[in-house]
XYZ file of C-alpha atoms in Angstrom:
675
model
C 49.678 51.522 50.861
C 50.857 54.840 49.076
C 53.065 57.186 49.528
C 53.566 59.540 52.886
C 52.011 62.751 53.346
C 54.072 65.546 51.941
C 53.765 69.130 50.740
C 55.389 68.706 47.571
C 51.703 69.792 46.211
C 51.291 72.388 43.482
C 50.395 76.420 45.333
C 48.000 76.437 48.096
C 49.608 77.083 51.103
C 53.046 76.512 50.059
C 55.566 79.065 51.322
C 57.935 77.982 48.389
C 57.409 77.695 44.886
C 58.872 74.745 43.093
C 58.734 73.654 39.607
C 58.141 70.147 38.152
C 61.418 69.203 37.878
C 62.229 70.281 41.336
C 59.380 68.577 43.056
C 60.780 65.402 41.587
C 63.859 65.525 42.602
C 62.817 66.030 46.250
C 60.747 63.344 46.519
C 63.227 61.232 45.022
C 65.761 62.068 47.710
C 64.040 62.976 51.064
C 60.892 61.579 50.687
C 62.277 58.030 49.411
C 66.265 58.086 49.861
C 65.451 60.278 52.843
C 62.873 58.354 54.940
C 65.009 55.435 55.703
C 67.515 57.446 57.305
C 65.695 56.442 60.499
C 66.189 54.210 63.809
C 68.782 51.558 63.731
C 69.542 52.649 60.411
C 70.169 56.393 60.158
C 73.978 56.593 59.987
C 74.425 53.032 57.682
C 75.815 53.431 54.233
C 72.737 51.546 52.128
C 72.633 49.703 48.945
C 70.131 50.772 46.245
C 68.505 48.339 43.441
C 66.839 49.680 40.735
C 65.720 48.162 37.213
C 65.812 49.459 33.653
C 63.032 51.896 33.981
C 63.364 52.925 37.630
C 67.537 54.058 36.961
C 66.497 55.807 34.145
C 63.601 57.761 36.807
C 66.624 58.235 38.323
C 68.967 59.408 36.499
C 66.697 62.210 34.734
C 66.664 63.994 38.260
C 69.625 63.574 40.344
C 73.574 63.332 40.605
C 74.933 60.267 41.762
C 76.637 62.641 44.208
C 73.109 63.677 45.245
C 72.725 59.755 46.163
C 75.444 59.451 47.743
C 74.728 62.481 49.953
C 71.514 60.195 51.441
C 73.456 57.507 52.401
C 73.782 55.284 49.359
C 77.138 54.052 48.281
C 76.631 51.620 46.281
C 73.735 51.567 43.103
C 73.339 47.941 41.886
C 70.607 46.617 38.642
C 67.931 44.440 40.073
C 68.888 42.136 37.324
C 72.624 41.333 37.504
C 74.186 39.118 39.861
C 75.010 40.853 43.390
C 77.371 39.851 45.832
C 75.666 39.735 49.402
C 75.959 42.810 51.728
C 74.254 40.871 55.112
C 75.203 43.888 57.323
C 73.976 46.334 55.119
C 70.069 47.749 54.209
C 69.076 47.935 51.088
C 67.163 50.306 49.107
C 64.636 49.376 46.616
C 63.091 51.186 43.912
C 61.160 48.993 41.280
C 58.431 48.295 39.011
C 55.411 46.707 40.434
C 56.136 43.847 38.116
C 56.094 39.910 38.470
C 59.295 39.665 38.056
C 61.065 42.109 40.487
C 58.651 40.834 43.004
C 59.674 38.015 42.359
C 63.808 38.886 42.025
C 63.034 41.146 45.489
C 61.568 37.947 47.437
C 64.485 35.646 46.127
C 67.216 38.669 47.282
C 65.498 38.511 50.970
C 64.038 35.553 52.020
C 65.786 31.931 53.352
C 68.124 31.601 56.423
C 70.449 33.848 54.494
C 69.336 37.332 52.652
C 71.470 39.571 50.807
C 70.998 42.059 52.829
C 70.128 43.088 56.416
C 66.542 44.862 56.067
C 65.068 46.208 52.666
C 63.163 49.172 52.211
C 60.528 48.670 49.105
C 59.561 51.103 47.233
C 57.496 50.781 43.957
C 57.290 53.152 41.105
C 53.258 52.981 40.579
C 50.571 51.276 42.017
C 51.060 47.871 43.357
C 48.159 44.746 42.275
C 47.226 44.011 45.464
C 48.132 39.936 45.073
C 51.658 41.690 44.828
C 51.669 42.658 48.070
C 49.979 39.270 49.461
C 52.786 38.031 47.606
C 54.937 39.661 49.836
C 53.478 39.169 53.162
C 52.678 35.699 52.645
C 56.902 34.894 52.791
C 57.376 34.657 56.508
C 60.999 34.835 56.246
C 60.514 38.377 54.892
C 57.815 40.361 56.174
C 60.145 40.386 59.762
C 63.277 42.212 57.310
C 60.812 44.863 55.618
C 61.699 48.159 57.042
C 58.900 50.547 54.210
C 56.540 48.722 51.622
C 54.977 52.100 49.615
C 54.174 53.416 46.604
C 55.878 56.536 45.179
C 54.423 56.850 42.174
C 56.985 58.221 40.073
C 57.373 56.643 36.893
C 58.098 59.501 34.364
C 61.644 60.943 33.111
C 62.069 64.811 33.782
C 63.725 66.082 30.234
C 63.842 69.351 31.413
C 62.869 71.645 34.300
C 59.329 71.665 32.277
C 58.424 68.855 30.089
C 59.002 64.912 30.861
C 58.691 61.914 28.259
C 56.920 58.470 29.153
C 60.120 56.764 27.201
C 57.636 55.449 24.253
C 60.107 55.684 21.455
C 58.024 53.234 19.111
C 54.220 55.282 19.922
C 54.195 56.165 16.616
C 54.842 52.675 15.327
C 52.211 51.662 18.365
C 49.444 53.044 18.352
C 49.065 54.443 15.176
C 50.471 51.885 12.531
C 48.986 48.655 11.472
C 48.520 46.622 14.504
C 48.459 42.584 13.983
C 48.135 42.030 17.629
C 46.152 44.160 20.178
C 47.782 43.318 23.041
C 50.760 46.069 21.661
C 49.178 48.666 21.667
C 46.558 48.366 24.451
C 50.640 48.155 26.862
C 51.643 50.918 25.384
C 48.739 52.843 26.122
C 47.740 51.641 29.309
C 51.915 52.470 30.392
C 51.644 55.327 28.871
C 48.551 56.510 31.093
C 50.289 55.236 34.260
C 53.334 57.537 34.082
C 51.312 60.646 33.135
C 49.215 59.462 35.749
C 52.055 59.190 38.541
C 53.028 63.230 37.188
C 49.844 64.352 39.027
C 50.507 61.667 42.070
C 53.891 63.174 42.189
C 52.659 67.096 42.153
C 49.506 66.244 44.211
C 47.778 67.840 41.316
C 43.816 66.765 40.571
C 44.069 67.917 36.384
C 40.700 69.043 34.255
C 41.480 66.340 31.772
C 41.138 67.777 28.482
C 42.023 65.899 24.700
C 41.606 66.185 21.082
C 38.102 64.699 20.344
C 37.716 62.115 17.528
C 36.387 64.168 14.466
C 33.007 62.182 12.630
C 32.760 63.679 9.350
C 28.918 62.298 9.909
C 26.596 60.296 11.892
C 26.512 57.328 9.837
C 30.405 56.926 9.960
C 32.349 55.947 13.082
C 35.560 57.799 13.755
C 38.637 55.877 12.791
C 40.445 53.896 15.013
C 43.376 55.920 15.340
C 41.500 59.351 15.654
C 40.769 58.181 18.840
C 43.922 57.229 20.389
C 43.842 60.654 22.721
C 40.210 59.665 22.995
C 41.537 56.309 24.830
C 44.894 57.791 26.628
C 42.590 60.617 28.202
C 39.728 58.241 29.376
C 42.768 55.929 30.745
C 44.738 58.593 32.620
C 41.668 60.115 34.532
C 41.155 56.274 35.377
C 43.869 56.176 36.596
C 43.887 60.124 38.725
C 40.253 58.636 40.189
C 42.194 55.992 42.038
C 44.009 58.161 43.271
C 41.639 60.707 44.803
C 40.797 58.463 46.954
C 43.989 56.905 47.500
C 46.483 59.507 48.308
C 46.231 61.320 51.755
C 45.360 64.538 50.937
C 45.124 64.792 47.410
C 42.875 67.336 45.877
C 39.491 66.609 45.296
C 38.366 69.987 43.082
C 40.851 70.314 40.398
C 43.559 72.008 40.695
C 45.614 72.453 36.988
C 45.046 71.328 33.096
C 45.859 69.055 31.255
C 45.274 68.743 27.299
C 46.102 65.520 26.163
C 47.149 65.710 21.653
C 48.465 63.793 18.779
C 50.831 64.304 16.074
C 48.061 65.105 14.038
C 47.431 68.756 14.876
C 50.663 69.882 13.899
C 52.597 67.836 11.371
C 54.837 70.726 10.678
C 56.676 71.538 13.924
C 58.478 68.220 13.754
C 60.235 68.456 10.552
C 60.386 72.258 9.958
C 63.486 73.570 10.317
C 63.767 75.502 13.982
C 66.519 78.485 14.662
C 66.984 78.208 17.610
C 70.467 77.600 19.240
C 69.105 74.214 20.574
C 67.419 73.099 18.196
C 70.322 73.880 15.742
C 72.533 71.806 17.326
C 70.464 68.606 18.208
C 69.015 69.425 13.957
C 72.672 69.912 12.758
C 75.430 68.542 14.892
C 76.009 64.639 15.627
C 75.219 64.548 19.221
C 74.165 61.651 21.133
C 71.527 62.773 22.825
C 72.765 66.559 24.770
C 75.942 64.813 24.546
C 78.284 66.820 21.807
C 81.883 65.503 21.409
C 84.916 68.000 19.836
C 88.595 67.999 19.215
C 90.596 69.757 21.733
C 94.435 70.246 21.979
C 96.025 67.644 24.421
C 98.816 69.697 26.879
C 101.022 66.466 26.302
C 101.721 65.336 23.390
C 99.977 68.775 20.940
C 97.551 65.645 19.158
C 94.464 66.258 19.677
C 92.160 64.555 22.215
C 88.042 63.656 22.228
C 86.224 65.445 24.676
C 82.347 64.961 25.555
C 80.056 67.557 27.278
C 76.565 67.498 28.361
C 74.242 70.299 26.572
C 72.078 70.772 29.668
C 70.848 73.284 32.968
C 74.197 72.788 34.217
C 75.711 74.883 31.867
C 74.443 78.720 32.463
C 75.201 79.906 28.735
C 73.401 76.852 27.460
C 70.489 77.067 30.064
C 70.871 81.047 28.147
C 70.874 81.028 25.085
C 69.583 77.917 23.908
C 66.289 79.314 23.074
C 67.635 82.096 21.341
C 67.536 82.283 17.413
C 70.835 80.707 16.237
C 71.939 84.761 15.050
C 71.161 85.965 17.826
C 73.376 83.683 19.947
C 76.181 83.751 18.006
C 75.686 87.989 18.634
C 75.644 86.875 22.430
C 78.706 84.873 22.495
C 80.840 86.840 20.645
C 79.474 89.954 23.314
C 80.529 87.487 26.516
C 83.479 86.615 24.796
C 84.592 90.168 24.055
C 83.303 91.454 27.418
C 85.160 88.420 29.239
C 88.665 89.265 27.334
C 88.846 93.177 27.772
C 87.745 92.458 32.263
C 89.944 89.381 32.474
C 93.603 89.576 33.183
C 94.863 86.648 32.232
C 92.743 87.114 29.218
C 94.366 90.384 28.640
C 97.622 89.711 28.871
C 97.842 86.597 26.931
C 96.237 88.572 24.380
C 99.231 91.060 24.074
C 101.579 88.357 24.416
C 99.798 87.032 20.933
C 100.536 90.684 19.906
C 104.262 90.434 19.989
C 104.516 92.807 23.827
C 106.671 91.202 25.927
C 105.510 89.553 29.131
C 106.888 91.197 32.547
C 106.948 89.020 35.490
C 104.580 90.851 37.018
C 102.443 90.605 34.214
C 103.041 86.691 34.509
C 102.819 86.652 38.498
C 99.148 88.352 37.950
C 98.174 85.680 34.864
C 99.130 82.869 37.121
C 96.563 84.524 39.918
C 94.013 84.613 37.269
C 94.575 80.776 35.738
C 92.081 79.146 37.594
C 89.283 81.680 37.178
C 89.935 82.199 33.523
C 90.627 78.486 32.833
C 86.956 77.376 33.854
C 85.265 80.507 32.341
C 86.821 80.662 28.870
C 86.596 77.412 28.367
C 82.510 77.401 28.865
C 82.331 80.519 26.654
C 85.036 78.768 23.577
C 82.721 76.009 23.622
C 79.635 77.467 22.389
C 81.265 79.988 19.742
C 82.848 76.659 18.666
C 79.586 75.264 18.377
C 77.511 78.155 17.483
C 80.319 78.605 14.877
C 79.742 74.835 14.029
C 75.925 75.506 13.542
C 76.810 78.811 11.344
C 79.084 76.776 9.042
C 76.698 74.036 8.069
C 73.944 76.525 7.575
C 75.783 77.882 5.064
C 77.426 74.941 3.178
C 73.639 73.547 3.294
C 71.983 76.605 1.960
C 69.550 76.108 4.559
C 68.560 80.047 4.440
C 67.136 80.271 1.129
C 65.185 76.458 2.026
C 64.515 77.528 5.970
C 62.645 81.103 3.635
C 60.883 78.842 1.431
C 59.597 76.417 4.111
C 58.569 79.421 6.402
C 57.045 80.646 3.529
C 54.770 77.794 2.493
C 53.614 77.973 5.955
C 52.413 81.389 5.838
C 51.286 81.097 2.220
C 53.659 83.238 0.473
C 55.160 80.454 -1.377
C 53.337 77.954 -3.627
C 53.600 74.988 -6.092
C 56.054 76.723 -8.629
C 58.264 77.636 -5.637
C 58.552 74.043 -4.344
C 59.156 72.787 -7.937
C 61.728 75.256 -8.904
C 64.103 75.071 -6.072
C 64.211 71.222 -6.593
C 64.748 71.928 -10.480
C 67.842 74.315 -9.582
C 69.074 73.166 -6.129
C 69.604 69.317 -7.363
C 72.582 69.692 -4.644
C 70.063 69.779 -1.224
C 70.275 66.774 0.967
C 67.917 64.150 0.199
C 66.553 64.724 4.012
C 66.126 67.893 3.207
C 63.906 67.968 0.381
C 61.875 65.044 1.995
C 61.411 67.562 4.815
C 60.233 70.513 2.139
C 57.870 67.947 0.337
C 56.161 66.677 4.083
C 55.574 71.051 4.052
C 54.474 70.872 1.428
C 52.020 67.699 1.621
C 50.596 69.320 4.900
C 49.949 72.528 3.386
C 48.558 71.422 -0.471
C 47.765 67.614 0.711
C 45.155 67.821 -2.869
C 49.229 67.972 -4.615
C 49.961 64.558 -3.479
C 46.768 62.504 -5.064
C 47.235 60.070 -7.865
C 50.097 60.636 -9.633
C 51.012 63.716 -8.663
C 53.162 62.157 -5.409
C 55.168 59.775 -7.467
C 56.282 63.213 -9.742
C 57.078 65.290 -7.318
C 59.271 62.826 -5.868
C 61.064 61.656 -8.850
C 61.728 65.869 -9.536
C 63.210 65.872 -6.144
C 65.187 62.663 -6.986
C 64.450 61.060 -3.739
C 63.817 56.951 -3.474
C 60.148 55.459 -3.889
C 60.459 54.228 0.357
C 60.601 57.729 0.999
C 56.980 58.339 -0.737
C 55.492 55.836 3.012
C 57.266 59.299 5.254
C 53.988 61.128 2.743
C 51.582 58.198 2.480
C 51.620 58.125 6.948
C 51.194 61.841 7.660
C 47.916 61.130 5.539
C 48.069 58.164 8.106
C 47.892 59.979 11.166
C 45.851 63.043 10.088
C 43.131 60.931 8.559
C 42.088 61.967 4.722
C 43.161 64.659 3.050
C 38.903 65.749 2.006
C 38.689 65.749 6.301
C 41.450 67.751 6.844
C 39.883 70.704 5.154
C 36.619 70.009 6.642
C 37.905 69.501 10.370
C 41.589 71.276 10.199
C 43.845 68.775 11.509
C 46.204 70.001 9.538
C 45.988 73.727 10.591
C 44.824 74.692 7.140
C 43.409 78.474 6.402
C 42.136 79.169 3.130
C 41.747 82.772 1.814
C 39.318 83.488 -1.283
C 41.642 86.209 -2.324
C 44.837 84.223 -2.476
C 45.537 80.991 -5.138
C 48.501 80.182 -2.105
C 47.140 78.599 1.353
C 48.572 78.485 4.636
C 49.062 76.885 7.250
C 49.711 79.254 9.522
C 48.453 83.387 10.452
C 50.977 85.920 11.213
C 50.728 86.839 15.180
C 49.119 89.704 15.552
C 51.512 92.488 18.002
C 54.453 90.067 17.261
C 56.732 91.111 14.206
C 58.990 89.540 13.021
C 62.520 90.226 14.617
C 65.848 87.627 13.357
C 65.302 86.449 9.655
C 63.289 82.894 9.670
C 61.342 83.600 13.337
C 58.170 83.366 12.050
C 57.335 80.201 12.671
C 55.218 78.972 15.574
C 54.008 75.410 16.486
C 49.951 75.086 16.470
C 50.755 74.113 20.716
C 51.586 77.874 20.846
C 48.012 78.917 20.244
C 45.924 76.322 21.871
C 48.039 76.474 25.046
C 46.531 80.355 24.909
C 43.010 79.468 24.081
C 42.847 77.226 26.569
C 44.624 79.407 29.534
C 42.072 81.887 28.229
C 38.954 79.147 28.336
C 38.500 79.327 24.535
C 39.420 75.802 23.334
C 36.488 75.119 20.780
C 34.312 72.520 22.373
C 33.380 70.483 19.307
C 37.394 69.523 19.107
C 38.469 69.480 22.744
C 36.778 67.499 25.511
C 36.961 67.086 28.179
C 36.564 64.434 30.781
C 35.787 65.844 33.719
C 33.952 69.186 32.311
C 33.443 71.757 34.492
C 30.238 73.316 35.934
C 29.135 76.371 34.194
C 30.390 78.790 36.809
C 34.144 77.244 36.310
C 33.794 78.180 32.417
C 36.049 80.461 31.493
C 38.352 79.983 34.336
C 36.639 82.216 36.535
C 36.982 79.796 39.402
C 40.293 80.753 39.485
C 42.037 82.908 41.475
C 43.260 85.763 39.810
C 46.580 85.045 38.666
C 45.752 82.233 36.780
C 43.477 84.762 34.613
C 45.096 85.871 31.179
C 46.846 88.861 32.132
C 45.932 92.491 31.121
C 48.485 94.501 28.985
C 49.205 97.004 31.887
C 49.629 93.933 34.515
C 52.404 92.427 31.576
C 56.165 93.237 32.292
C 58.457 95.183 29.995
C 60.340 91.806 28.851
C 57.202 90.696 28.176
C 57.436 89.117 24.055
C 55.574 91.195 22.478
C 56.820 94.418 23.965
C 60.586 93.024 23.243
C 59.609 91.524 19.980
C 61.166 95.000 17.862
C 63.411 94.570 15.259
C 66.735 95.001 16.228
C 65.951 92.314 18.653
C 69.070 93.827 20.430
C 68.183 92.442 24.179
C 70.972 92.869 26.927
C 72.246 89.600 27.779
C 69.924 89.612 31.249
C 66.765 90.432 29.104
C 64.374 87.936 30.827
C 62.669 87.835 27.490
C 60.813 84.119 27.630
C 64.176 82.280 25.723
C 65.880 82.390 28.043
C 65.180 79.189 29.689
C 66.109 80.108 32.896
C 63.743 83.150 33.119
C 60.730 81.380 33.689
C 62.072 79.891 36.715
C 62.856 82.823 37.919
C 59.683 84.182 37.893
C 59.011 81.025 39.259
C 60.849 81.669 42.402
C 60.833 85.460 42.941
C 56.825 85.822 42.085
C 55.536 82.578 43.009
C 52.665 83.704 44.523
C 51.568 85.141 41.283
C 51.686 81.902 39.574
C 48.434 80.439 38.625
C 47.856 76.707 38.185
C 49.800 74.543 36.277
C 49.107 73.929 32.514
C 50.034 69.957 31.153
C 50.205 69.038 27.445
C 50.849 66.094 26.418
C 52.271 64.952 22.874
C 51.142 61.515 21.854
C 53.604 60.699 18.965
C 56.856 63.150 19.905
C 57.347 66.445 20.699
C 59.541 69.037 19.212
C 61.565 71.121 20.414
C 59.840 74.120 19.333
C 56.771 73.318 21.292
C 59.149 72.792 24.754
C 60.706 76.408 23.735
C 56.913 77.744 23.467
C 55.954 75.911 27.248
C 59.237 78.323 28.154
C 58.222 81.438 27.105
C 53.869 80.903 28.002
C 55.430 80.361 31.298
C 56.496 83.775 31.173
C 54.061 84.991 29.858
C 51.086 83.739 31.033
C 52.569 83.526 34.401
C 51.352 79.416 34.848
C 54.394 76.671 34.944
C 53.757 75.166 31.244
C 55.150 71.264 31.522
C 55.337 69.702 28.029
C 54.671 65.954 28.461
C 55.679 63.402 25.429
C 55.761 59.791 24.504
C 59.595 61.074 23.690
C 61.434 64.535 21.911
C 62.464 63.629 18.460
C 64.422 65.722 16.557
C 63.804 65.471 12.373
C 65.744 62.903 11.379
C 64.664 60.846 14.074
C 60.637 61.975 14.122
C 60.764 61.173 9.970
C 62.619 57.691 10.918
C 59.672 56.415 13.203
C 57.382 57.595 10.667
C 58.196 55.447 8.103
C 57.527 52.607 10.662
C 54.036 53.452 10.848
C 52.436 51.185 8.220
C 50.702 52.459 4.814
C 47.547 50.050 5.611
C 44.859 51.208 6.919
C 43.780 49.855 9.900
C 40.321 47.965 10.186
C 38.054 48.836 13.209
C 36.583 45.412 12.523
C 40.039 43.782 13.675
C 40.989 45.061 16.464
C 38.825 44.661 19.500
C 37.954 48.459 20.854
C 37.921 48.476 24.518
C 35.543 50.563 26.628
C 36.834 53.951 26.436
C 34.752 55.978 28.124
C 34.310 56.659 31.931
């Protein structure tokens, strides 16, 4: 049993380049829902039944209107009491679990089934015993219109990002797991969901991963250190099965997958990221991507609460979300000024505010322009309000000074005296911001937290003792500080001429444009090294190591190779990153989220093979920004995957849940992870 042959694979023979999220959407709507509109079911309305996981899969890719267009009139929860509709067909999109199969059979068996016919689609590979169980029910079998594996069980949260919805991955994979079953369940489900990405896109990846560190031959790698290795092995085993079960699945590698964990960069999750998107999620009280605000009521003059989703359907958000907050504010002001100068209704309204008398002809023009004016000005005004609110919070919390200290620490321009001086003089800083500063300090200077030094710093910062748990748990994710100095998992880079340490080096060829735009996540360098075939083999291993002929990307087509300076567009990041940074509104610099998509759609023949990066333990908005930026720069679609996308406060909360106690390898039964 396997899903049907489709043209959703990446590049070969494709007539139109489709991005990662678009392929996911097309498969759900056309390959699944559309395939049920055949024969006597072609013109009839259907019921769509999903479980708690598949409803999330669907909602992350499709809107209700899309589903309705495919002939679905009702969406139901598998485990809720449902009204019998014996004249209608049903589409089941469910996980292949025992409970789901039992519920499906109870719906469709007997003399009076709930529905006329059932089209069953599983989100991931279904065990043979479940298939045999379904086939053994002779009353159900004639009522089944389709029984197929969709192999689509991931959650696209962006045009170039997905999550596996493992919010407790840090705790379950890196904590003190008393019951190894929880560890195995989390890891195996994560591997299954990651592998369905490649089944969906019909891509066969080179599976690379952060290798376990072994300080010397006499000691085994710590249990936590093996998590990327074990996940890579599980993903590869799933993909090997797809090679033989999915029609037209590629038999040679078509893309790259790099599996990492949070130990590669413990600074990115907590440092203040100064882009519009990151600032909104960091500083505003948002519920996911939902922003709530107050507007004057049209009825009684009172205010009413409105909610808006800051997502891809909003063109202003799509353009500005990866821009520096100062740049976004300037561009919003420019947009509003241009709109007022060009729009008749806005001009008339402005003249009315100036005290000028509005003529009847002017009123007529206002009415004619009003519908468009209202819609456009609301979109721009919303973002003007949001950016203004963000800037107010930045001023009130004194974040510019804190942000400068954070970045100076990371780049080796600040040290212990600067941190101590800040904690002494800025007692009004919020506990969260002081803790985030100390977490960055601990990443760069782990030795400053040895013995009783840590407790003294916490006392100086006036932080509660339980916050020390977060610092300790950072050590658990990254190993001992001695190991970090040797292996670089904290990304420490020492300079003998400096008394200060640095966790980053300034990017050559990229000048600082806006204040506080200096920081970049480690992921940026890793992806560039991967694209060039220069990942260190002693730090990053491969499950299916390419032959010597393939090394360095030579087996790939020319577009996949690194671009030469003469080939890079005039709008590439390095040529655009000048000190004035006064980009036009339609600049294609990689910071506008849709820039990479325009390149993909307009120049698909020039796009190289995809790069997938999966981060265990939560990814950050700065890492998502980097994936969009490098898609433009490398001409390769870079897709970010993670167990979750975490804002700083959420990440700190999760990190607190990771146990302080070391795991004993002897206390856990480690399954064989070698293929």
